[in-house]
Amino acid sequence: MLKKSRKHIELFAGCGGMAIGMETAGFSLLFANEVSPMASDTFAHNLLGIDISKPNKKVQWIHSRYSIDEYEKRLRENLLSHDIEENCELEFKSDLSDLNGSLLVGDVRHLRNKFIKHKIKNPYNGNLDLVSGGPPCQSFSLAGKRQLNNYKNRLPLDFAEICETIQPKVVLLENVKGILSAFKQGDSKFYAWFEVAKAFALKGFAPVCMLLNSKYFGVAQNRPRYIMLAFRADVFNKMMDNFPNNEVLLKVSTFFKKVHSDFENLNLKDLDYYDIEKNNELFDGIILPKPTTFEKKKWISVQESIDDLSLKGVQEKSKYVKDINDLFETDLFTHKDLHNHNHRNHTEKIKNRFLFYQTLNYANGLRDSIFRKKKGDLHITEEEIKKLYTSLQSSVKEFNKIFESQIIFEKFFKSVSLSKKHSQRALIQALPSPAQLTIPDDICHYSLFESRVLTVREMARIQSFPDWFIFKGKETTGGNNRRFEVPQYTQVGNAVPPKLALSLGRHISLLLTKIENNG
């Protein structure tokens, strides 16, 4: 691990994926903020070595309905449900030095209000290197409600106001791909990414916007993610001095100036975001981060990430698994037991449905046709079923242990009932995982001998979390609790993959070093 020479604050910290990546990249965490008590429990355990169910000065509640002695109730509390600032343990000096190494649990809006109340301004004298954060995704997701006045749509702007207050050199904002899509409010059309970029520019940060994909950074997942690196004006000016003809910086510079001189006439053409799929030549490690590889044959597959956890016997850990465990080594934990690897119980109906999805992975050219027909309750010919059966016999080892004859296979195939969910599918073992990992029943294992959803540990492996990292709280939740509880599966699915965070952290550190060395 690198010597921790840079200073880092994280807002919207989640369970800690970004934090362990940044720590490995050489950033020392001054403090973090997270609104979910469940995710905070995981963060505190793994990053701070603290059990938050017991009072500890390194974990401070910004607000709660419950007293300091009622930690079990606090761990199940919805901290977004009220605005009353009660039972607040958070106190700090004007330079925030007593927050070092702390986790602040609560709504980031309350933290912003505390800074305003205490007249906090540039507490680190311009020497804070990075503030990172991933504001909640619901209001920006294509599947969510696009309400302009929804308070969650305000959170990136609250993020910008805090950054204006504490003046980091760089801001890293992470979000879902859906932030790039247009949405309507009345007769007006908005682009959330562009609105957020304008907000940060108004606060004095020049935004460089991009769409990355985790699979290019050594993660076993095909996961597009929006990233904005916003540079404090004086830092950005030094970047311009160091890279005067860089096309990315020139575009951002023109946008930044227009924000401050002709704001009312800004339009979408004034700023670009750079898609790693379409603009890969710009991801050269100068201004935009350089990926580990663009070569498909070097992408990490789900088989490499989880095959040693299968039921078929003790398997040797892959190079990928050994690498993430070595890369994110910690002094806090020495345990060797495997945690968060509980298999969920399924009915025979669900197991058969998963088995059907798994068989389709071997259907070759028949796959899409069979899936559509089955979904639509349309006739699938005997010839199609025979072709699939023959393909499975030749492609899948020990296939006949499941289906002893074509007749048994046909009976199974015709009796299976599919879910109405179009996102359900089986992993393809030779490829990275698809992005949908937040809800566990969207994806099932690739092995015909394990017709089940993934365990939390398997999902964590795919996301590049090391095995020592333990997820706390409930495994899953339902009903109205989905609105605010962040159980283990959701913690993993929402997290920034540590290997992606590591790449971004190293890139930011190298950029700052270049500026510092050249003046």
Short mmCIF file of C-alpha atoms in Angstrom, two decimals:
data_model
loop_
_atom_site.label_atom_id
_atom_site.label_comp_id
_atom_site.label_asym_id
_atom_site.label_seq_id
_atom_site.Cartn_x
_atom_site.Cartn_y
_atom_site.Cartn_z
CA MET A 1 0.00 0.00 0.00
CA LEU A 2 1.26 3.48 -0.83
CA LYS A 3 2.26 5.94 1.84
CA LYS A 4 -0.84 7.99 2.63
CA SER A 5 0.32 11.42 1.54
CA ARG A 6 -2.97 12.93 0.34
CA LYS A 7 -6.02 14.07 2.26
CA HIS A 8 -9.48 12.84 1.41
CA ILE A 9 -13.08 13.40 2.57
CA GLU A 10 -15.96 11.24 1.40
CA LEU A 11 -19.64 12.18 1.35
CA PHE A 12 -22.41 9.70 0.47
CA ALA A 13 -19.83 7.10 1.47
CA GLY A 14 -22.01 3.98 1.28
CA CYS A 15 -20.40 0.81 2.59
CA GLY A 16 -16.84 1.90 1.70
CA GLY A 17 -15.96 0.74 -1.83
CA MET A 18 -14.63 4.16 -2.81
CA ALA A 19 -12.82 4.56 0.51
CA ILE A 20 -10.74 1.37 0.36
CA GLY A 21 -9.78 2.14 -3.25
CA MET A 22 -8.67 5.65 -2.30
CA GLU A 23 -6.82 4.41 0.76
CA THR A 24 -4.85 1.97 -1.40
CA ALA A 25 -4.12 4.83 -3.83
CA GLY A 26 -2.44 6.75 -1.01
CA PHE A 27 -5.27 8.93 0.32
CA SER A 28 -5.77 9.37 4.05
CA LEU A 29 -9.44 9.65 5.02
CA LEU A 30 -10.10 12.70 7.18
CA PHE A 31 -13.79 11.95 7.64
CA ALA A 32 -16.72 10.32 5.87
CA ASN A 33 -20.47 10.90 5.89
CA GLU A 34 -23.23 8.36 5.23
CA VAL A 35 -26.98 8.57 5.88
CA SER A 36 -27.75 4.84 6.07
CA PRO A 37 -27.07 3.30 9.50
CA MET A 38 -26.73 -0.15 7.89
CA ALA A 39 -24.15 1.00 5.35
CA SER A 40 -22.46 3.04 8.11
CA ASP A 41 -22.17 -0.13 10.20
CA THR A 42 -20.30 -1.82 7.33
CA PHE A 43 -18.12 1.24 6.68
CA ALA A 44 -17.15 1.65 10.35
CA HIS A 45 -16.34 -2.04 10.78
CA ASN A 46 -14.09 -2.31 7.72
CA LEU A 47 -12.52 1.14 7.42
CA LEU A 48 -12.28 2.14 11.07
CA GLY A 49 -12.34 -1.21 12.89
CA ILE A 50 -15.26 0.02 15.00
CA ASP A 51 -18.53 -1.59 16.06
CA ILE A 52 -21.05 1.25 15.84
CA SER A 53 -23.54 -0.55 18.09
CA LYS A 54 -21.30 0.59 20.94
CA PRO A 55 -20.62 4.29 21.67
CA ASN A 56 -17.36 5.45 20.10
CA LYS A 57 -16.12 9.01 19.57
CA LYS A 58 -15.01 8.14 16.02
CA VAL A 59 -18.62 7.50 14.97
CA GLN A 60 -20.83 10.54 15.53
CA TRP A 61 -24.52 10.88 14.75
CA ILE A 62 -25.46 14.20 13.14
CA HIS A 63 -29.07 13.65 14.21
CA SER A 64 -31.28 10.84 15.48
CA ARG A 65 -34.62 10.25 17.16
CA TYR A 66 -32.90 8.00 19.66
CA SER A 67 -30.42 8.62 22.44
CA ILE A 68 -26.80 7.49 22.41
CA ASP A 69 -27.78 4.48 24.53
CA GLU A 70 -30.30 3.20 21.97
CA TYR A 71 -27.90 2.09 19.26
CA GLU A 72 -29.96 -0.92 18.15
CA LYS A 73 -32.85 1.41 17.34
CA ARG A 74 -30.48 3.80 15.59
CA LEU A 75 -29.27 1.02 13.31
CA ARG A 76 -32.84 0.55 11.98
CA GLU A 77 -33.73 4.26 11.79
CA ASN A 78 -34.75 6.21 8.70
CA LEU A 79 -32.55 9.31 8.97
CA LEU A 80 -34.24 10.89 5.96
CA SER A 81 -37.66 10.89 7.62
CA HIS A 82 -37.30 13.98 9.79
CA ASP A 83 -35.58 17.34 9.83
CA ILE A 84 -35.40 17.82 13.60
CA GLU A 85 -31.83 18.02 14.80
CA GLU A 86 -31.97 16.05 18.02
CA ASN A 87 -29.55 13.75 19.85
CA CYS A 88 -26.65 15.23 17.93
CA GLU A 89 -23.18 14.19 19.07
CA LEU A 90 -21.41 16.07 16.29
CA GLU A 91 -19.18 18.86 17.55
CA PHE A 92 -16.08 20.17 15.82
CA LYS A 93 -13.39 22.84 15.86
CA SER A 94 -13.28 25.50 13.18
CA ASP A 95 -10.44 23.67 11.40
CA LEU A 96 -12.32 20.32 11.59
CA SER A 97 -9.12 18.67 12.91
CA ASP A 98 -11.02 16.74 15.59
CA LEU A 99 -13.04 14.95 12.90
CA ASN A 100 -9.97 13.14 11.54
CA GLY A 101 -10.67 9.43 11.17
CA SER A 102 -14.38 9.87 11.92
CA LEU A 103 -17.60 8.66 10.36
CA LEU A 104 -20.51 11.11 10.57
CA VAL A 105 -23.86 9.33 10.37
CA GLY A 106 -26.80 11.35 9.08
CA ASP A 107 -28.29 13.48 6.32
CA VAL A 108 -25.67 15.50 4.43
CA ARG A 109 -28.04 18.50 4.50
CA HIS A 110 -27.71 18.61 8.27
CA LEU A 111 -23.92 18.50 7.91
CA ARG A 112 -24.08 21.44 5.50
CA ASN A 113 -26.27 23.35 7.97
CA LYS A 114 -23.76 22.69 10.75
CA PHE A 115 -20.97 24.16 8.62
CA ILE A 116 -23.10 27.23 7.93
CA LYS A 117 -24.02 27.62 11.61
CA HIS A 118 -20.37 27.39 12.70
CA LYS A 119 -19.22 29.64 9.83
CA ILE A 120 -16.80 27.04 8.49
CA LYS A 121 -14.82 28.34 5.52
CA ASN A 122 -11.76 26.75 3.90
CA PRO A 123 -10.78 24.84 7.06
CA TYR A 124 -7.86 23.08 5.37
CA ASN A 125 -6.33 26.25 3.91
CA GLY A 126 -6.59 24.89 0.38
CA ASN A 127 -4.55 21.77 1.18
CA LEU A 128 -7.40 19.24 1.06
CA ASP A 129 -6.72 17.06 -1.98
CA LEU A 130 -10.04 15.37 -2.66
CA VAL A 131 -13.72 15.22 -1.78
CA SER A 132 -15.52 12.25 -3.33
CA GLY A 133 -19.12 11.13 -3.21
CA GLY A 134 -21.97 9.39 -4.96
CA PRO A 135 -25.26 11.19 -4.27
CA PRO A 136 -28.30 8.87 -4.19
CA CYS A 137 -29.23 7.54 -7.60
CA GLN A 138 -33.03 7.37 -7.52
CA SER A 139 -33.77 10.76 -8.97
CA PHE A 140 -31.24 10.29 -11.75
CA SER A 141 -31.99 6.69 -12.72
CA LEU A 142 -33.91 5.94 -15.89
CA ALA A 143 -36.15 3.69 -13.81
CA GLY A 144 -36.82 6.30 -11.10
CA LYS A 145 -39.11 9.29 -10.81
CA ARG A 146 -37.68 12.41 -12.46
CA GLN A 147 -39.02 15.15 -10.20
CA LEU A 148 -36.97 18.33 -10.41
CA ASN A 149 -38.06 19.51 -6.96
CA ASN A 150 -37.53 16.14 -5.27
CA TYR A 151 -35.04 16.74 -2.44
CA LYS A 152 -32.81 13.94 -3.77
CA ASN A 153 -32.35 15.99 -6.94
CA ARG A 154 -30.96 18.69 -4.66
CA LEU A 155 -28.32 16.50 -3.03
CA PRO A 156 -25.62 16.97 -5.72
CA LEU A 157 -26.14 20.70 -5.23
CA ASP A 158 -25.77 20.34 -1.46
CA PHE A 159 -22.59 18.43 -2.28
CA ALA A 160 -21.40 21.41 -4.34
CA GLU A 161 -22.11 23.84 -1.49
CA ILE A 162 -20.08 21.75 0.97
CA CYS A 163 -17.21 21.62 -1.52
CA GLU A 164 -17.37 25.41 -1.84
CA THR A 165 -17.04 25.57 1.95
CA ILE A 166 -14.12 23.17 2.43
CA GLN A 167 -12.31 23.94 -0.87
CA PRO A 168 -10.76 20.64 -2.03
CA LYS A 169 -8.38 20.68 -4.97
CA VAL A 170 -10.48 18.02 -6.74
CA VAL A 171 -14.07 16.80 -6.44
CA LEU A 172 -14.99 13.32 -7.64
CA LEU A 173 -18.72 12.81 -8.22
CA GLU A 174 -19.94 9.34 -9.17
CA ASN A 175 -23.41 8.45 -10.42
CA VAL A 176 -25.48 6.13 -12.58
CA LYS A 177 -25.45 6.27 -16.37
CA GLY A 178 -29.05 7.52 -16.27
CA ILE A 179 -27.86 10.96 -15.18
CA LEU A 180 -26.93 11.52 -18.85
CA SER A 181 -30.49 11.07 -20.14
CA ALA A 182 -32.90 13.95 -20.71
CA PHE A 183 -36.00 14.31 -18.55
CA LYS A 184 -38.92 16.72 -18.68
CA GLN A 185 -40.33 18.99 -16.03
CA GLY A 186 -43.39 20.72 -17.44
CA ASP A 187 -42.48 21.97 -20.90
CA SER A 188 -38.75 22.12 -20.16
CA LYS A 189 -36.12 19.49 -20.82
CA PHE A 190 -33.24 18.97 -18.39
CA TYR A 191 -30.00 16.98 -18.35
CA ALA A 192 -29.03 16.24 -14.77
CA TRP A 193 -25.32 15.85 -15.53
CA PHE A 194 -25.23 19.26 -17.19
CA GLU A 195 -27.15 20.93 -14.35
CA VAL A 196 -24.76 19.47 -11.79
CA ALA A 197 -21.74 20.55 -13.87
CA LYS A 198 -23.10 24.10 -13.95
CA ALA A 199 -23.64 24.04 -10.19
CA PHE A 200 -20.04 23.05 -9.51
CA ALA A 201 -18.73 25.60 -12.01
CA LEU A 202 -20.70 28.32 -10.20
CA LYS A 203 -19.01 27.22 -6.96
CA GLY A 204 -15.56 27.59 -8.54
CA PHE A 205 -14.83 24.06 -9.83
CA ALA A 206 -14.13 23.25 -13.49
CA PRO A 207 -15.90 19.97 -14.38
CA VAL A 208 -14.42 17.20 -16.53
CA CYS A 209 -17.23 14.74 -17.28
CA MET A 210 -16.96 11.16 -18.47
CA LEU A 211 -18.72 7.82 -18.76
CA LEU A 212 -16.50 4.94 -17.67
CA ASN A 213 -17.04 1.19 -17.53
CA SER A 214 -15.66 -0.98 -14.73
CA LYS A 215 -14.78 -3.84 -17.09
CA TYR A 216 -11.95 -1.72 -18.54
CA PHE A 217 -10.43 -1.27 -15.07
CA GLY A 218 -9.97 -4.88 -14.00
CA VAL A 219 -13.43 -5.42 -12.49
CA ALA A 220 -15.52 -8.48 -13.36
CA GLN A 221 -18.54 -6.37 -14.24
CA ASN A 222 -19.87 -4.60 -17.32
CA ARG A 223 -20.84 -1.55 -15.28
CA PRO A 224 -21.14 1.91 -16.93
CA ARG A 225 -20.70 4.73 -14.43
CA TYR A 226 -20.80 8.51 -14.77
CA ILE A 227 -17.79 10.27 -13.26
CA MET A 228 -17.19 13.99 -12.89
CA LEU A 229 -13.78 15.29 -11.82
CA ALA A 230 -14.18 18.94 -10.90
CA PHE A 231 -10.98 20.91 -10.33
CA ARG A 232 -10.75 23.99 -8.11
CA ALA A 233 -10.18 27.05 -10.30
CA ASP A 234 -6.54 27.62 -9.26
CA VAL A 235 -5.74 23.92 -9.76
CA PHE A 236 -7.45 23.96 -13.15
CA ASN A 237 -5.42 27.00 -14.22
CA LYS A 238 -2.23 25.09 -13.40
CA MET A 239 -3.51 22.15 -15.43
CA MET A 240 -4.02 24.51 -18.36
CA ASP A 241 -0.44 25.72 -17.95
CA ASN A 242 0.85 22.13 -17.96
CA PHE A 243 -1.37 20.90 -20.82
CA PRO A 244 -2.14 24.07 -22.83
CA ASN A 245 -3.36 22.32 -25.99
CA ASN A 246 -5.35 19.52 -24.44
CA GLU A 247 -8.76 19.39 -26.17
CA VAL A 248 -10.62 18.24 -23.05
CA LEU A 249 -9.27 21.10 -20.95
CA LEU A 250 -9.86 23.69 -23.68
CA LYS A 251 -13.55 22.73 -23.90
CA VAL A 252 -13.94 22.81 -20.11
CA SER A 253 -12.16 26.15 -19.91
CA THR A 254 -14.55 27.74 -22.41
CA PHE A 255 -17.54 26.33 -20.50
CA PHE A 256 -16.21 27.51 -17.13
CA LYS A 257 -15.70 31.05 -18.42
CA LYS A 258 -19.18 31.15 -19.95
CA VAL A 259 -20.74 30.02 -16.65
CA HIS A 260 -19.27 33.13 -15.04
CA SER A 261 -19.84 35.56 -17.90
CA ASP A 262 -22.91 34.49 -19.87
CA PHE A 263 -24.77 31.98 -17.69
CA GLU A 264 -28.25 32.58 -19.13
CA ASN A 265 -27.10 31.57 -22.62
CA LEU A 266 -25.45 28.28 -21.66
CA ASN A 267 -26.54 25.27 -23.69
CA LEU A 268 -25.72 21.59 -23.86
CA LYS A 269 -23.16 22.10 -26.64
CA ASP A 270 -20.98 24.14 -24.31
CA LEU A 271 -19.76 21.07 -22.42
CA ASP A 272 -19.02 17.50 -23.47
CA TYR A 273 -18.92 14.29 -21.53
CA TYR A 274 -16.45 11.70 -22.79
CA ASP A 275 -17.65 8.13 -23.26
CA ILE A 276 -14.89 5.54 -22.85
CA GLU A 277 -16.67 3.39 -25.46
CA LYS A 278 -16.74 6.16 -28.08
CA ASN A 279 -13.77 8.39 -27.20
CA ASN A 280 -11.25 5.77 -26.08
CA GLU A 281 -8.32 7.65 -27.65
CA LEU A 282 -8.79 10.43 -25.07
CA PHE A 283 -8.48 8.02 -22.14
CA ASP A 284 -4.71 8.15 -22.26
CA GLY A 285 -3.93 8.89 -18.60
CA ILE A 286 -3.22 12.58 -19.19
CA ILE A 287 -6.53 14.19 -18.25
CA LEU A 288 -8.88 11.22 -18.52
CA PRO A 289 -7.88 8.02 -16.67
CA LYS A 290 -6.17 5.27 -18.60
CA PRO A 291 -7.94 1.89 -18.43
CA THR A 292 -6.24 -1.38 -17.54
CA THR A 293 -7.19 -2.79 -20.93
CA PHE A 294 -9.55 -2.34 -23.85
CA GLU A 295 -8.98 -5.92 -25.03
CA LYS A 296 -12.04 -8.14 -24.60
CA LYS A 297 -9.92 -11.23 -24.05
CA LYS A 298 -8.37 -9.56 -20.97
CA TRP A 299 -11.67 -8.63 -19.30
CA ILE A 300 -12.22 -10.39 -16.00
CA SER A 301 -14.98 -13.00 -16.20
CA VAL A 302 -17.45 -13.94 -13.48
CA GLN A 303 -15.94 -17.43 -13.51
CA GLU A 304 -12.56 -15.96 -12.52
CA SER A 305 -14.19 -14.04 -9.70
CA ILE A 306 -16.42 -16.66 -8.06
CA ASP A 307 -15.64 -20.18 -9.35
CA ASP A 308 -13.66 -21.14 -6.23
CA LEU A 309 -16.85 -20.52 -4.18
CA SER A 310 -18.90 -23.09 -6.10
CA LEU A 311 -20.28 -26.32 -4.67
CA LYS A 312 -18.30 -28.55 -7.01
CA GLY A 313 -15.43 -28.85 -4.56
CA VAL A 314 -12.41 -26.89 -3.36
CA GLN A 315 -11.09 -24.80 -6.21
CA GLU A 316 -7.89 -22.84 -6.53
CA LYS A 317 -8.46 -19.09 -6.23
CA SER A 318 -7.93 -17.30 -9.53
CA LYS A 319 -5.28 -14.67 -10.11
CA TYR A 320 -8.06 -12.03 -9.96
CA VAL A 321 -9.14 -13.15 -6.47
CA LYS A 322 -5.56 -13.36 -5.20
CA ASP A 323 -4.85 -9.92 -6.66
CA ILE A 324 -7.79 -8.14 -4.98
CA ASN A 325 -6.97 -9.77 -1.64
CA ASP A 326 -3.30 -8.73 -1.95
CA LEU A 327 -4.07 -5.31 -3.40
CA PHE A 328 -6.47 -4.28 -0.63
CA GLU A 329 -4.57 -5.90 2.21
CA THR A 330 -5.37 -4.49 5.66
CA ASP A 331 -3.83 -4.57 9.12
CA LEU A 332 -7.26 -4.40 10.77
CA PHE A 333 -8.33 -7.99 10.09
CA THR A 334 -6.59 -11.35 9.97
CA HIS A 335 -9.68 -13.60 9.82
CA LYS A 336 -9.63 -16.37 7.23
CA ASP A 337 -13.26 -17.50 7.49
CA LEU A 338 -15.45 -16.71 4.50
CA HIS A 339 -18.25 -14.31 5.45
CA ASN A 340 -21.48 -13.25 3.69
CA HIS A 341 -21.68 -16.48 1.69
CA ASN A 342 -25.15 -17.72 2.69
CA HIS A 343 -27.12 -19.52 -0.02
CA ARG A 344 -30.71 -18.35 -0.19
CA ASN A 345 -33.54 -20.86 -0.09
CA HIS A 346 -35.61 -21.18 -3.28
CA THR A 347 -38.72 -23.15 -4.14
CA GLU A 348 -38.51 -25.82 -6.84
CA LYS A 349 -40.45 -23.48 -9.13
CA ILE A 350 -37.80 -20.76 -8.74
CA LYS A 351 -34.92 -23.24 -9.08
CA ASN A 352 -36.40 -24.55 -12.33
CA ARG A 353 -36.81 -21.01 -13.63
CA PHE A 354 -33.14 -20.31 -12.91
CA LEU A 355 -32.17 -23.62 -14.53
CA PHE A 356 -34.07 -22.57 -17.64
CA TYR A 357 -32.14 -19.26 -17.81
CA GLN A 358 -28.90 -21.20 -17.40
CA THR A 359 -29.72 -23.60 -20.22
CA LEU A 360 -30.42 -20.66 -22.53
CA ASN A 361 -26.78 -19.61 -22.22
CA TYR A 362 -25.92 -22.70 -24.28
CA ALA A 363 -28.64 -22.14 -26.88
CA ASN A 364 -26.32 -20.25 -29.24
CA GLY A 365 -28.40 -18.78 -32.10
CA LEU A 366 -31.63 -20.15 -30.63
CA ARG A 367 -31.36 -18.21 -27.37
CA ASP A 368 -33.26 -14.99 -28.17
CA SER A 369 -35.96 -16.76 -30.17
CA ILE A 370 -36.66 -19.33 -27.45
CA PHE A 371 -36.65 -16.72 -24.71
CA ARG A 372 -39.14 -14.49 -26.55
CA LYS A 373 -41.45 -17.39 -27.31
CA LYS A 374 -41.35 -18.67 -23.75
CA LYS A 375 -42.01 -15.21 -22.35
CA GLY A 376 -44.90 -14.74 -24.73
CA ASP A 377 -46.35 -18.19 -24.12
CA LEU A 378 -45.82 -19.04 -27.80
CA HIS A 379 -45.20 -22.47 -29.31
CA ILE A 380 -41.62 -23.72 -29.24
CA THR A 381 -41.06 -26.48 -31.79
CA GLU A 382 -39.84 -29.96 -30.92
CA GLU A 383 -36.91 -29.33 -33.27
CA GLU A 384 -35.83 -26.25 -31.27
CA ILE A 385 -35.97 -28.17 -28.00
CA LYS A 386 -34.01 -31.07 -29.53
CA LYS A 387 -31.32 -28.69 -30.82
CA LEU A 388 -30.99 -27.12 -27.38
CA TYR A 389 -30.82 -30.54 -25.72
CA THR A 390 -28.10 -31.69 -28.13
CA SER A 391 -26.16 -28.44 -27.60
CA LEU A 392 -26.30 -28.85 -23.82
CA GLN A 393 -25.19 -32.48 -23.99
CA SER A 394 -22.07 -31.52 -25.92
CA SER A 395 -21.32 -28.27 -24.05
CA VAL A 396 -22.04 -28.93 -20.37
CA LYS A 397 -20.02 -31.40 -18.36
CA GLU A 398 -22.16 -33.90 -16.42
CA PHE A 399 -25.32 -32.53 -18.06
CA ASN A 400 -26.87 -36.01 -18.03
CA LYS A 401 -26.77 -36.04 -14.24
CA ILE A 402 -29.54 -33.43 -14.36
CA PHE A 403 -31.44 -34.60 -17.44
CA GLU A 404 -31.10 -38.32 -18.00
CA SER A 405 -33.00 -38.24 -21.28
CA GLN A 406 -34.41 -35.93 -23.92
CA ILE A 407 -37.94 -36.75 -22.69
CA ILE A 408 -37.11 -35.55 -19.16
CA PHE A 409 -35.56 -32.38 -20.60
CA GLU A 410 -38.61 -31.69 -22.80
CA LYS A 411 -40.96 -32.15 -19.85
CA PHE A 412 -38.93 -29.74 -17.75
CA PHE A 413 -38.65 -27.22 -20.58
CA LYS A 414 -42.38 -27.11 -21.24
CA SER A 415 -43.39 -26.90 -17.58
CA VAL A 416 -41.19 -23.96 -16.58
CA SER A 417 -43.02 -20.70 -15.84
CA LEU A 418 -41.04 -17.49 -16.28
CA SER A 419 -41.12 -14.31 -14.25
CA LYS A 420 -42.59 -11.15 -15.74
CA LYS A 421 -39.31 -9.40 -14.96
CA HIS A 422 -37.39 -8.85 -18.19
CA SER A 423 -34.11 -8.29 -16.32
CA GLN A 424 -33.86 -11.84 -14.97
CA ARG A 425 -31.07 -13.87 -16.53
CA ALA A 426 -28.21 -16.22 -15.74
CA LEU A 427 -24.62 -15.07 -15.64
CA ILE A 428 -22.45 -16.07 -18.58
CA GLN A 429 -19.35 -17.54 -16.99
CA ALA A 430 -16.85 -16.39 -19.62
CA LEU A 431 -17.94 -12.73 -19.53
CA PRO A 432 -18.04 -9.93 -16.96
CA SER A 433 -21.27 -9.70 -15.00
CA PRO A 434 -24.01 -7.35 -16.20
CA ALA A 435 -24.55 -4.22 -14.11
CA GLN A 436 -27.82 -5.19 -12.37
CA LEU A 437 -26.59 -6.47 -9.02
CA THR A 438 -28.60 -4.35 -6.59
CA ILE A 439 -31.62 -6.70 -6.41
CA PRO A 440 -30.44 -10.29 -5.83
CA ASP A 441 -33.14 -12.11 -7.80
CA ASP A 442 -32.31 -10.31 -11.06
CA ILE A 443 -29.29 -12.55 -11.68
CA CYS A 444 -28.66 -16.23 -11.03
CA HIS A 445 -25.48 -18.32 -11.02
CA TYR A 446 -24.11 -19.62 -14.33
CA SER A 447 -23.70 -23.25 -13.20
CA LEU A 448 -26.52 -25.69 -13.99
CA PHE A 449 -25.65 -27.35 -10.70
CA GLU A 450 -26.30 -24.20 -8.70
CA SER A 451 -29.71 -22.85 -9.70
CA ARG A 452 -29.76 -19.95 -7.25
CA VAL A 453 -29.11 -16.27 -6.88
CA LEU A 454 -25.63 -15.12 -6.00
CA THR A 455 -24.55 -14.79 -2.41
CA VAL A 456 -23.47 -11.43 -1.02
CA ARG A 457 -19.86 -12.64 -1.10
CA GLU A 458 -20.07 -13.63 -4.75
CA MET A 459 -21.50 -10.23 -5.64
CA ALA A 460 -18.72 -8.59 -3.61
CA ARG A 461 -16.08 -10.60 -5.49
CA ILE A 462 -17.55 -9.44 -8.82
CA GLN A 463 -17.38 -5.85 -7.55
CA SER A 464 -13.68 -6.42 -6.57
CA PHE A 465 -14.12 -6.31 -2.77
CA PRO A 466 -11.47 -8.33 -0.91
CA ASP A 467 -12.58 -11.32 1.16
CA TRP A 468 -11.77 -9.65 4.49
CA PHE A 469 -14.41 -7.00 3.83
CA ILE A 470 -17.53 -7.97 5.86
CA PHE A 471 -20.98 -6.59 5.05
CA LYS A 472 -23.10 -5.81 8.10
CA GLY A 473 -26.85 -5.48 8.66
CA LYS A 474 -29.66 -7.52 7.13
CA GLU A 475 -29.05 -9.46 3.92
CA THR A 476 -32.12 -8.07 2.20
CA THR A 477 -35.30 -6.15 2.97
CA GLY A 478 -38.76 -5.52 1.54
CA GLY A 479 -41.97 -3.51 1.72
CA ASN A 480 -41.78 0.11 2.84
CA ASN A 481 -38.36 -0.51 4.37
CA ARG A 482 -36.91 -0.55 0.84
CA ARG A 483 -37.26 3.24 0.85
CA PHE A 484 -34.54 3.73 3.43
CA GLU A 485 -32.91 0.47 4.52
CA VAL A 486 -29.68 -0.47 2.78
CA PRO A 487 -29.16 -4.20 3.39
CA GLN A 488 -26.08 -6.17 2.37
CA TYR A 489 -27.13 -6.92 -1.21
CA THR A 490 -27.93 -3.25 -1.84
CA GLN A 491 -24.70 -2.12 -0.19
CA VAL A 492 -22.69 -4.23 -2.63
CA GLY A 493 -24.79 -3.29 -5.66
CA ASN A 494 -24.62 0.44 -4.95
CA ALA A 495 -20.90 0.49 -4.15
CA VAL A 496 -18.14 1.92 -6.29
CA PRO A 497 -15.94 -1.08 -7.20
CA PRO A 498 -12.73 -0.70 -5.16
CA LYS A 499 -10.53 -1.42 -8.21
CA LEU A 500 -12.23 1.38 -10.17
CA ALA A 501 -11.81 3.72 -7.18
CA LEU A 502 -8.14 2.74 -6.98
CA SER A 503 -7.59 3.62 -10.64
CA LEU A 504 -9.33 6.98 -10.20
CA GLY A 505 -7.40 7.70 -7.02
CA ARG A 506 -4.05 6.96 -8.63
CA HIS A 507 -4.97 9.09 -11.64
CA ILE A 508 -5.98 12.07 -9.48
CA SER A 509 -2.83 11.74 -7.38
CA LEU A 510 -0.59 11.65 -10.48
CA LEU A 511 -2.34 14.72 -11.93
CA LEU A 512 -1.82 16.66 -8.70
CA THR A 513 1.81 15.53 -8.47
CA LYS A 514 2.44 16.76 -12.03
CA ILE A 515 1.03 20.18 -11.14
CA GLU A 516 2.94 20.37 -7.85
CA ASN A 517 6.25 19.43 -9.46
CA ASN A 518 5.88 21.91 -12.33
CA GLY A 519 4.49 24.78 -10.24
#
